[in-house]
Amino acid sequence: MKKWHWSLLALFSILILAACNPGDGSNENDSTEDNESAAEGVAELTFWSYVNPNQHDGQLLMDMVDEFNEANENIEITYEYIPHGEIDQQVSVAVAGGGLPDILMIDNPDHARYASMNVLEDITDKVQEWGEEAQYFEGPWASTIYEGKNYGVPFTTNALALFVNNDMLNEKGIEVPTTWDELTTASQQLTEGNTLGFSMSAISGPEGMFQFLPFLLSTGANYDQLDDPNAYRAMEFVTNMVDEGYMSRETLNWGQGEVASQFTAGNAAMMVNGPWMLPQVRNDAPDMDFSIALIPKDSEYASVLGGENLALPKGDHVEEAWTFLSWLSSKEQAMRFSEGSGQFSPRVDVSDELGWEGDPHLSVFLEAIDNAQPRGPHPAWNEIAEAIQNQVHNSITGISTPEEATEQAHQDVIEIIE
């Protein structure tokens, strides 16, 4: 049986128990509140988001919700902040016992899992009538699709690229690398004293897999194609970078924040990271002359998508929720949030109008987004990421050869998805 089915079976068992439970009167109270709202002609909706209202982007999003409420007297949206690490558990509890929100923010690799659980409303017809699909980058849009149907709309997006310390490269007369061979050679020449040529995160789980995946994709393989003859090359590349001393073995323990700290401290000449690290780099190393480049390639340039999607859990207020979602996703509002928060919009027209193509740093991330692929999408993505990243660790630590680790990762992934 598929491993990821166990979590679904457990969840469905909870659902059955919840359905059989006669209740404690809370549903009656909820019904009374709903009736009062209906009598007043106001649909009361909740929006679960993990964008912190105490931060600038969260306050902006709350302001936008308030503006929508003022303009729509028959709809009242309540913004509820749930930390990113807790929202998945909250959704599971709500599925079992009731109380799902009307609008839900989802980390894009989790979208397929929620859709497979029959939690989300199929909004394919609404999206087609809306007519805005063509305005979105292909990769972010693909992350909202499950089995050919649309279960949401992308809200923000990002991708990984290569940060380069220009001063270090210029001192050695090194051009910015564009291929794995060039990256290896440059890293060798830049590794000196306390400075290593290259850094990335290889930490366990989805974060490390997020950084490893561009290298796997660059071979022409993917998470479900690890039996491809070239797939092992990704495992071999990152292992060799550590074995040769061009990348710290501590990469196994570093998240993306620690990697950025190594870069700004001058301990790494190049790193793989995302646009959310631009403020940290500029703040921690204000005098550094740095540039952004596409991640060097094996057979093709590749990156991986991050970002958030918005979806509508099944409920009684789907029409009103869609009114809000389509408003928040409009060009005008998407531009407002993107410009105010500094986050990339998944809308091509917004990026074009904001002129980010003319920014030497942001333009490269836009190019990466345009060519990036989503993580999965697959309902068991977290298990898949854990299985592959475990083998990355085995390869780097010498427990397995890159070929053996790739073969074991293939077997583990097949066991999960079949």
Short mmCIF file of C-alpha atoms in Angstrom, two decimals:
data_model
loop_
_atom_site.label_atom_id
_atom_site.label_comp_id
_atom_site.label_asym_id
_atom_site.label_seq_id
_atom_site.Cartn_x
_atom_site.Cartn_y
_atom_site.Cartn_z
CA MET A 1 0.00 0.00 0.00
CA LYS A 2 1.19 3.51 -0.68
CA LYS A 3 2.84 4.99 2.38
CA TRP A 4 1.00 8.25 2.06
CA HIS A 5 -2.29 6.39 2.21
CA TRP A 6 -1.70 5.60 5.87
CA SER A 7 -2.13 9.25 6.83
CA LEU A 8 -5.27 9.44 4.74
CA LEU A 9 -6.69 6.29 6.30
CA ALA A 10 -6.05 7.69 9.75
CA LEU A 11 -7.67 10.93 8.77
CA PHE A 12 -10.72 9.21 7.31
CA SER A 13 -11.06 7.16 10.50
CA ILE A 14 -11.21 10.40 12.45
CA LEU A 15 -13.81 11.68 10.03
CA ILE A 16 -16.01 8.64 10.60
CA LEU A 17 -15.73 9.00 14.37
CA ALA A 18 -16.54 12.68 14.12
CA ALA A 19 -19.58 11.90 11.99
CA CYS A 20 -20.83 9.35 14.52
CA ASN A 21 -20.29 11.67 17.49
CA PRO A 22 -23.63 13.20 18.55
CA GLY A 23 -21.78 16.41 19.41
CA ASP A 24 -21.68 18.66 22.45
CA GLY A 25 -23.94 21.45 21.29
CA SER A 26 -21.22 23.46 19.56
CA ASN A 27 -22.77 22.82 16.15
CA GLU A 28 -26.05 24.24 17.44
CA ASN A 29 -24.28 27.41 18.48
CA ASP A 30 -22.49 27.62 15.16
CA SER A 31 -25.82 27.17 13.39
CA THR A 32 -27.37 29.96 15.46
CA GLU A 33 -24.49 32.27 14.58
CA ASP A 34 -24.81 31.34 10.91
CA ASN A 35 -28.54 32.03 10.99
CA GLU A 36 -27.95 35.40 12.60
CA SER A 37 -25.43 36.26 9.91
CA ALA A 38 -27.79 35.06 7.19
CA ALA A 39 -30.59 37.14 8.67
CA GLU A 40 -28.37 40.17 8.47
CA GLY A 41 -27.49 39.31 4.87
CA VAL A 42 -23.76 39.09 5.60
CA ALA A 43 -21.69 36.01 4.75
CA GLU A 44 -18.96 35.62 7.38
CA LEU A 45 -15.83 33.98 6.01
CA THR A 46 -12.45 33.09 7.50
CA PHE A 47 -9.09 33.33 5.78
CA TRP A 48 -6.28 31.19 7.20
CA SER A 49 -2.86 32.61 6.39
CA TYR A 50 0.65 32.02 7.67
CA VAL A 51 1.77 35.54 6.73
CA ASN A 52 2.51 37.11 10.12
CA PRO A 53 0.39 40.25 10.73
CA ASN A 54 3.18 41.62 12.93
CA GLN A 55 5.41 41.82 9.88
CA HIS A 56 5.12 44.29 7.04
CA ASP A 57 3.72 41.90 4.44
CA GLY A 58 1.18 40.50 6.91
CA GLN A 59 -0.04 43.96 7.87
CA LEU A 60 -0.39 44.83 4.19
CA LEU A 61 -2.43 41.70 3.56
CA MET A 62 -4.70 42.48 6.52
CA ASP A 63 -5.18 46.01 5.21
CA MET A 64 -6.24 44.58 1.87
CA VAL A 65 -8.75 42.29 3.61
CA ASP A 66 -10.18 45.30 5.46
CA GLU A 67 -10.47 47.22 2.21
CA PHE A 68 -12.35 44.33 0.60
CA ASN A 69 -14.73 44.16 3.55
CA GLU A 70 -15.50 47.87 3.29
CA ALA A 71 -16.26 47.55 -0.41
CA ASN A 72 -18.42 44.41 -0.06
CA GLU A 73 -21.17 44.95 2.49
CA ASN A 74 -22.53 41.40 2.09
CA ILE A 75 -19.19 39.67 2.79
CA GLU A 76 -17.05 39.86 5.92
CA ILE A 77 -13.60 38.24 5.79
CA THR A 78 -11.83 37.50 9.07
CA TYR A 79 -8.04 37.15 8.77
CA GLU A 80 -6.67 34.40 11.01
CA TYR A 81 -2.92 34.00 11.35
CA ILE A 82 -1.65 30.45 11.86
CA PRO A 83 2.13 29.89 11.87
CA HIS A 84 3.45 27.96 8.90
CA GLY A 85 4.55 25.02 11.03
CA GLU A 86 1.07 24.63 12.54
CA ILE A 87 -1.28 25.19 9.64
CA ASP A 88 -1.11 21.62 8.33
CA GLN A 89 -2.14 20.20 11.71
CA GLN A 90 -4.92 22.78 12.02
CA VAL A 91 -6.30 21.76 8.63
CA SER A 92 -6.27 18.08 9.64
CA VAL A 93 -8.14 18.86 12.87
CA ALA A 94 -10.65 21.00 10.98
CA VAL A 95 -11.26 18.29 8.39
CA ALA A 96 -12.03 15.79 11.14
CA GLY A 97 -14.12 17.99 13.39
CA GLY A 98 -15.41 20.78 11.19
CA GLY A 99 -14.32 24.36 11.04
CA LEU A 100 -12.34 24.57 7.82
CA PRO A 101 -11.70 28.13 6.67
CA ASP A 102 -13.30 29.52 3.54
CA ILE A 103 -9.97 30.68 2.09
CA LEU A 104 -6.73 28.82 2.77
CA MET A 105 -3.10 29.75 2.10
CA ILE A 106 -1.04 26.72 1.06
CA ASP A 107 2.69 26.19 0.57
CA ASN A 108 2.69 25.14 -3.08
CA PRO A 109 4.14 21.61 -2.68
CA ASP A 110 1.29 20.80 -0.28
CA HIS A 111 -1.42 21.77 -2.75
CA ALA A 112 -1.70 18.38 -4.45
CA ARG A 113 -1.97 16.61 -1.09
CA TYR A 114 -4.91 18.73 0.03
CA ALA A 115 -6.59 18.29 -3.35
CA SER A 116 -6.14 14.50 -3.16
CA MET A 117 -7.84 14.50 0.27
CA ASN A 118 -10.99 16.00 -1.30
CA VAL A 119 -10.64 19.02 0.98
CA LEU A 120 -10.53 21.70 -1.72
CA GLU A 121 -13.19 22.97 -4.08
CA ASP A 122 -12.65 22.29 -7.78
CA ILE A 123 -12.67 25.81 -9.24
CA THR A 124 -11.84 24.87 -12.83
CA ASP A 125 -15.03 26.39 -14.22
CA LYS A 126 -14.64 29.57 -12.19
CA VAL A 127 -11.05 29.99 -13.34
CA GLN A 128 -12.00 29.50 -16.97
CA GLU A 129 -14.75 32.10 -16.68
CA TRP A 130 -12.31 34.44 -14.91
CA GLY A 131 -9.99 34.25 -17.90
CA GLU A 132 -6.74 35.24 -16.16
CA GLU A 133 -4.77 31.98 -16.45
CA ALA A 134 -2.71 33.26 -19.39
CA GLN A 135 -1.33 36.04 -17.17
CA TYR A 136 0.48 33.57 -14.88
CA PHE A 137 3.90 32.01 -15.10
CA GLU A 138 3.53 28.39 -16.14
CA GLY A 139 5.32 26.82 -13.17
CA PRO A 140 3.36 28.49 -10.35
CA TRP A 141 0.09 27.82 -12.17
CA ALA A 142 0.98 24.13 -12.54
CA SER A 143 1.32 23.81 -8.76
CA THR A 144 -2.44 24.45 -8.38
CA ILE A 145 -3.43 21.65 -10.78
CA TYR A 146 -4.25 18.14 -9.61
CA GLU A 147 -5.37 15.40 -12.00
CA GLY A 148 -6.12 18.00 -14.65
CA LYS A 149 -8.37 20.16 -12.47
CA ASN A 150 -7.73 23.54 -10.88
CA TYR A 151 -7.83 23.75 -7.09
CA GLY A 152 -6.45 27.21 -6.46
CA VAL A 153 -4.62 30.29 -7.69
CA PRO A 154 -0.93 31.15 -7.09
CA PHE A 155 -0.41 34.09 -4.72
CA THR A 156 3.36 34.56 -4.48
CA THR A 157 6.27 32.81 -6.14
CA ASN A 158 10.03 32.52 -6.00
CA ALA A 159 12.85 30.34 -7.24
CA LEU A 160 16.47 29.58 -6.48
CA ALA A 161 19.51 31.11 -8.16
CA LEU A 162 23.26 31.52 -7.65
CA PHE A 163 24.60 34.37 -5.49
CA VAL A 164 28.14 35.39 -6.47
CA ASN A 165 30.68 37.50 -4.56
CA ASN A 166 32.00 39.54 -7.48
CA ASP A 167 35.06 40.81 -5.63
CA MET A 168 36.27 37.29 -4.93
CA LEU A 169 35.76 36.15 -8.50
CA ASN A 170 37.31 39.27 -10.00
CA GLU A 171 40.37 38.95 -7.78
CA LYS A 172 41.00 35.50 -9.27
CA GLY A 173 39.99 36.51 -12.79
CA ILE A 174 37.10 34.04 -12.79
CA GLU A 175 33.97 34.40 -14.89
CA VAL A 176 30.60 33.61 -13.35
CA PRO A 177 30.14 29.86 -13.91
CA THR A 178 27.33 28.64 -16.16
CA THR A 179 27.95 24.87 -16.12
CA TRP A 180 28.74 22.29 -13.46
CA ASP A 181 32.28 21.92 -14.79
CA GLU A 182 32.80 25.68 -14.60
CA LEU A 183 31.29 25.77 -11.10
CA THR A 184 33.66 23.02 -9.96
CA THR A 185 36.70 24.76 -11.43
CA ALA A 186 35.70 28.15 -10.01
CA SER A 187 35.04 26.63 -6.58
CA GLN A 188 38.45 25.00 -6.59
CA GLN A 189 40.17 28.29 -7.41
CA LEU A 190 38.14 30.24 -4.85
CA THR A 191 38.68 27.80 -1.98
CA GLU A 192 41.43 29.34 0.10
CA GLY A 193 41.99 29.70 3.83
CA ASN A 194 38.64 30.13 5.60
CA THR A 195 36.80 30.72 2.34
CA LEU A 196 35.16 27.89 0.43
CA GLY A 197 34.11 28.21 -3.16
CA PHE A 198 30.49 27.14 -2.84
CA SER A 199 27.67 26.65 -0.36
CA MET A 200 24.14 25.27 -0.38
CA SER A 201 21.79 23.64 2.09
CA ALA A 202 21.70 19.86 2.22
CA ILE A 203 19.78 19.66 5.48
CA SER A 204 17.34 16.77 5.96
CA GLY A 205 13.79 17.02 4.67
CA PRO A 206 11.97 19.37 2.31
CA GLU A 207 14.31 22.36 2.77
CA GLY A 208 17.37 20.39 1.69
CA MET A 209 15.41 18.78 -1.13
CA PHE A 210 14.35 22.25 -2.28
CA GLN A 211 18.03 23.03 -2.84
CA PHE A 212 19.01 19.66 -4.29
CA LEU A 213 16.15 19.47 -6.78
CA PRO A 214 17.54 22.04 -9.29
CA PHE A 215 20.63 19.86 -9.69
CA LEU A 216 18.50 16.76 -10.23
CA LEU A 217 16.27 18.56 -12.72
CA SER A 218 19.33 19.81 -14.58
CA THR A 219 20.27 16.23 -15.44
CA GLY A 220 16.94 15.84 -17.22
CA ALA A 221 15.54 13.58 -14.48
CA ASN A 222 13.00 14.28 -11.74
CA TYR A 223 11.94 12.84 -8.41
CA ASP A 224 9.95 10.07 -10.13
CA GLN A 225 12.66 9.36 -12.72
CA LEU A 226 15.58 8.45 -10.51
CA ASP A 227 16.19 5.38 -12.66
CA ASP A 228 17.20 7.74 -15.48
CA PRO A 229 20.82 6.95 -16.46
CA ASN A 230 21.87 10.53 -15.70
CA ALA A 231 20.01 10.99 -12.42
CA TYR A 232 22.96 9.85 -10.29
CA ARG A 233 25.02 12.77 -11.61
CA ALA A 234 23.24 15.18 -9.27
CA MET A 235 24.11 13.05 -6.25
CA GLU A 236 27.66 12.69 -7.56
CA PHE A 237 28.08 16.43 -8.08
CA VAL A 238 27.12 17.57 -4.57
CA THR A 239 29.09 14.70 -3.03
CA ASN A 240 32.23 15.57 -4.97
CA MET A 241 31.94 19.25 -3.99
CA VAL A 242 32.12 18.19 -0.34
CA ASP A 243 34.76 15.49 -0.84
CA GLU A 244 37.04 17.90 -2.68
CA GLY A 245 36.69 20.47 0.08
CA TYR A 246 34.97 23.12 -2.04
CA MET A 247 31.81 22.94 0.06
CA SER A 248 31.61 22.47 3.83
CA ARG A 249 30.43 19.15 5.23
CA GLU A 250 28.33 21.29 7.57
CA THR A 251 26.03 21.79 4.60
CA LEU A 252 24.28 18.70 5.98
CA ASN A 253 23.22 20.76 9.00
CA TRP A 254 22.73 24.19 7.46
CA GLY A 255 19.38 25.61 6.49
CA GLN A 256 19.17 28.34 3.89
CA GLY A 257 19.58 31.05 6.53
CA GLU A 258 22.89 29.58 7.73
CA VAL A 259 24.06 29.30 4.12
CA ALA A 260 23.35 33.01 3.63
CA SER A 261 25.28 33.82 6.80
CA GLN A 262 28.30 31.95 5.46
CA PHE A 263 28.09 33.95 2.25
CA THR A 264 27.80 37.35 3.92
CA ALA A 265 30.63 36.51 6.33
CA GLY A 266 32.93 35.82 3.40
CA ASN A 267 33.19 32.11 4.18
CA ALA A 268 31.67 31.13 0.83
CA ALA A 269 32.27 32.80 -2.52
CA MET A 270 29.04 31.52 -4.08
CA MET A 271 25.79 30.10 -2.76
CA VAL A 272 22.42 28.81 -3.94
CA ASN A 273 19.56 30.72 -2.34
CA GLY A 274 16.33 32.60 -2.98
CA PRO A 275 15.26 36.23 -3.38
CA TRP A 276 14.02 36.38 0.22
CA MET A 277 17.73 36.43 1.20
CA LEU A 278 18.44 39.64 -0.70
CA PRO A 279 17.60 41.88 2.30
CA GLN A 280 19.83 39.79 4.59
CA VAL A 281 22.75 39.93 2.17
CA ARG A 282 22.39 43.69 1.72
CA ASN A 283 22.02 44.28 5.45
CA ASP A 284 24.78 41.96 6.69
CA ALA A 285 27.28 42.77 3.93
CA PRO A 286 26.42 46.31 2.78
CA ASP A 287 29.79 46.77 1.06
CA MET A 288 29.72 43.48 -0.84
CA ASP A 289 29.59 43.68 -4.62
CA PHE A 290 27.48 40.66 -5.52
CA SER A 291 25.51 39.45 -8.49
CA ILE A 292 22.82 36.86 -9.20
CA ALA A 293 23.09 34.20 -11.90
CA LEU A 294 21.15 31.14 -12.97
CA ILE A 295 22.21 27.97 -11.18
CA PRO A 296 24.93 26.39 -13.35
CA LYS A 297 23.64 23.56 -15.47
CA ASP A 298 24.44 19.97 -16.32
CA SER A 299 22.34 19.41 -19.43
CA GLU A 300 19.81 22.22 -18.96
CA TYR A 301 19.16 25.22 -16.73
CA ALA A 302 16.78 24.38 -13.92
CA SER A 303 15.32 25.85 -10.77
CA VAL A 304 12.52 24.96 -8.39
CA LEU A 305 9.49 26.93 -7.34
CA GLY A 306 8.68 28.22 -3.91
CA GLY A 307 5.77 30.39 -2.94
CA GLU A 308 2.21 30.35 -1.72
CA ASN A 309 -1.11 29.44 -3.31
CA LEU A 310 -4.66 30.30 -2.29
CA ALA A 311 -7.44 27.72 -2.32
CA LEU A 312 -11.08 27.36 -1.31
CA PRO A 313 -11.90 24.51 1.07
CA LYS A 314 -15.30 22.97 0.47
CA GLY A 315 -18.02 24.79 2.38
CA ASP A 316 -21.17 26.87 2.26
CA HIS A 317 -19.60 30.11 1.04
CA VAL A 318 -17.63 29.09 -2.03
CA GLU A 319 -19.16 31.82 -4.20
CA GLU A 320 -18.34 34.56 -1.72
CA ALA A 321 -14.88 33.11 -1.16
CA TRP A 322 -14.25 33.12 -4.90
CA THR A 323 -15.32 36.76 -5.04
CA PHE A 324 -12.56 37.54 -2.54
CA LEU A 325 -9.97 35.23 -4.09
CA SER A 326 -10.46 36.60 -7.60
CA TRP A 327 -10.30 40.17 -6.24
CA LEU A 328 -7.09 39.49 -4.30
CA SER A 329 -5.60 37.79 -7.38
CA SER A 330 -6.48 40.59 -9.80
CA LYS A 331 -3.66 42.46 -11.49
CA GLU A 332 -4.29 45.58 -9.40
CA GLN A 333 -4.22 43.82 -6.03
CA ALA A 334 -1.42 41.44 -6.98
CA MET A 335 0.69 44.43 -7.99
CA ARG A 336 -0.13 46.18 -4.74
CA PHE A 337 0.96 43.22 -2.61
CA SER A 338 4.04 42.48 -4.69
CA GLU A 339 5.24 46.06 -4.67
CA GLY A 340 4.47 46.56 -0.99
CA SER A 341 5.90 43.28 0.28
CA GLY A 342 8.84 42.86 -2.09
CA GLN A 343 7.66 39.36 -2.98
CA PHE A 344 7.41 38.13 -6.55
CA SER A 345 3.99 37.97 -8.09
CA PRO A 346 3.17 34.84 -10.11
CA ARG A 347 1.50 37.14 -12.65
CA VAL A 348 3.61 37.97 -15.70
CA ASP A 349 1.78 41.25 -16.29
CA VAL A 350 2.55 42.43 -12.76
CA SER A 351 6.25 41.62 -13.05
CA ASP A 352 6.38 43.38 -16.42
CA GLU A 353 4.72 46.52 -15.13
CA LEU A 354 6.84 46.73 -11.99
CA GLY A 355 9.91 46.77 -14.20
CA TRP A 356 11.76 44.04 -12.34
CA GLU A 357 13.22 42.87 -15.63
CA GLY A 358 15.45 45.94 -15.47
CA ASP A 359 16.79 45.13 -12.00
CA PRO A 360 20.14 43.29 -12.19
CA HIS A 361 19.23 41.00 -9.27
CA LEU A 362 15.49 40.51 -9.57
CA SER A 363 15.57 40.00 -13.34
CA VAL A 364 17.61 36.82 -12.91
CA PHE A 365 15.13 35.44 -10.39
CA LEU A 366 12.34 36.23 -12.84
CA GLU A 367 14.17 34.23 -15.49
CA ALA A 368 14.62 31.39 -13.01
CA ILE A 369 10.90 31.47 -12.14
CA ASP A 370 9.98 31.33 -15.80
CA ASN A 371 11.97 28.10 -16.20
CA ALA A 372 11.37 26.61 -12.76
CA GLN A 373 9.37 23.48 -12.00
CA PRO A 374 7.10 22.90 -9.00
CA ARG A 375 8.03 20.49 -6.25
CA GLY A 376 6.10 17.41 -7.29
CA PRO A 377 3.28 18.08 -7.44
CA HIS A 378 2.38 14.94 -5.53
CA PRO A 379 0.22 14.32 -2.44
CA ALA A 380 3.15 12.60 -0.70
CA TRP A 381 5.73 15.26 -1.50
CA ASN A 382 7.06 15.60 2.06
CA GLU A 383 7.68 11.84 2.28
CA ILE A 384 9.31 11.87 -1.16
CA ALA A 385 11.57 14.76 -0.20
CA GLU A 386 12.59 13.02 3.03
CA ALA A 387 13.39 9.77 1.20
CA ILE A 388 15.59 11.43 -1.42
CA GLN A 389 17.34 13.75 1.00
CA ASN A 390 18.17 10.82 3.27
CA GLN A 391 20.08 9.32 0.37
CA VAL A 392 21.81 12.64 -0.35
CA HIS A 393 23.08 12.42 3.23
CA ASN A 394 24.20 8.82 2.72
CA SER A 395 26.11 9.80 -0.40
CA ILE A 396 27.82 12.85 1.14
CA THR A 397 28.77 10.97 4.32
CA GLY A 398 30.13 8.01 2.34
CA ILE A 399 27.62 5.46 3.56
CA SER A 400 26.71 4.85 -0.08
CA THR A 401 28.20 5.71 -3.44
CA PRO A 402 26.25 8.29 -5.47
CA GLU A 403 25.03 5.49 -7.73
CA GLU A 404 23.91 3.35 -4.79
CA ALA A 405 22.23 6.29 -3.08
CA THR A 406 20.35 7.23 -6.24
CA GLU A 407 19.18 3.66 -6.77
CA GLN A 408 17.98 3.41 -3.16
CA ALA A 409 16.22 6.76 -3.47
CA HIS A 410 14.49 5.47 -6.60
CA GLN A 411 13.28 2.35 -4.79
CA ASP A 412 12.09 4.36 -1.79
CA VAL A 413 10.19 6.86 -3.94
CA ILE A 414 8.55 4.14 -6.02
CA GLU A 415 7.38 2.45 -2.80
CA ILE A 416 5.80 5.74 -1.72
CA ILE A 417 4.04 6.67 -4.94
CA GLU A 418 2.91 3.28 -6.27
#
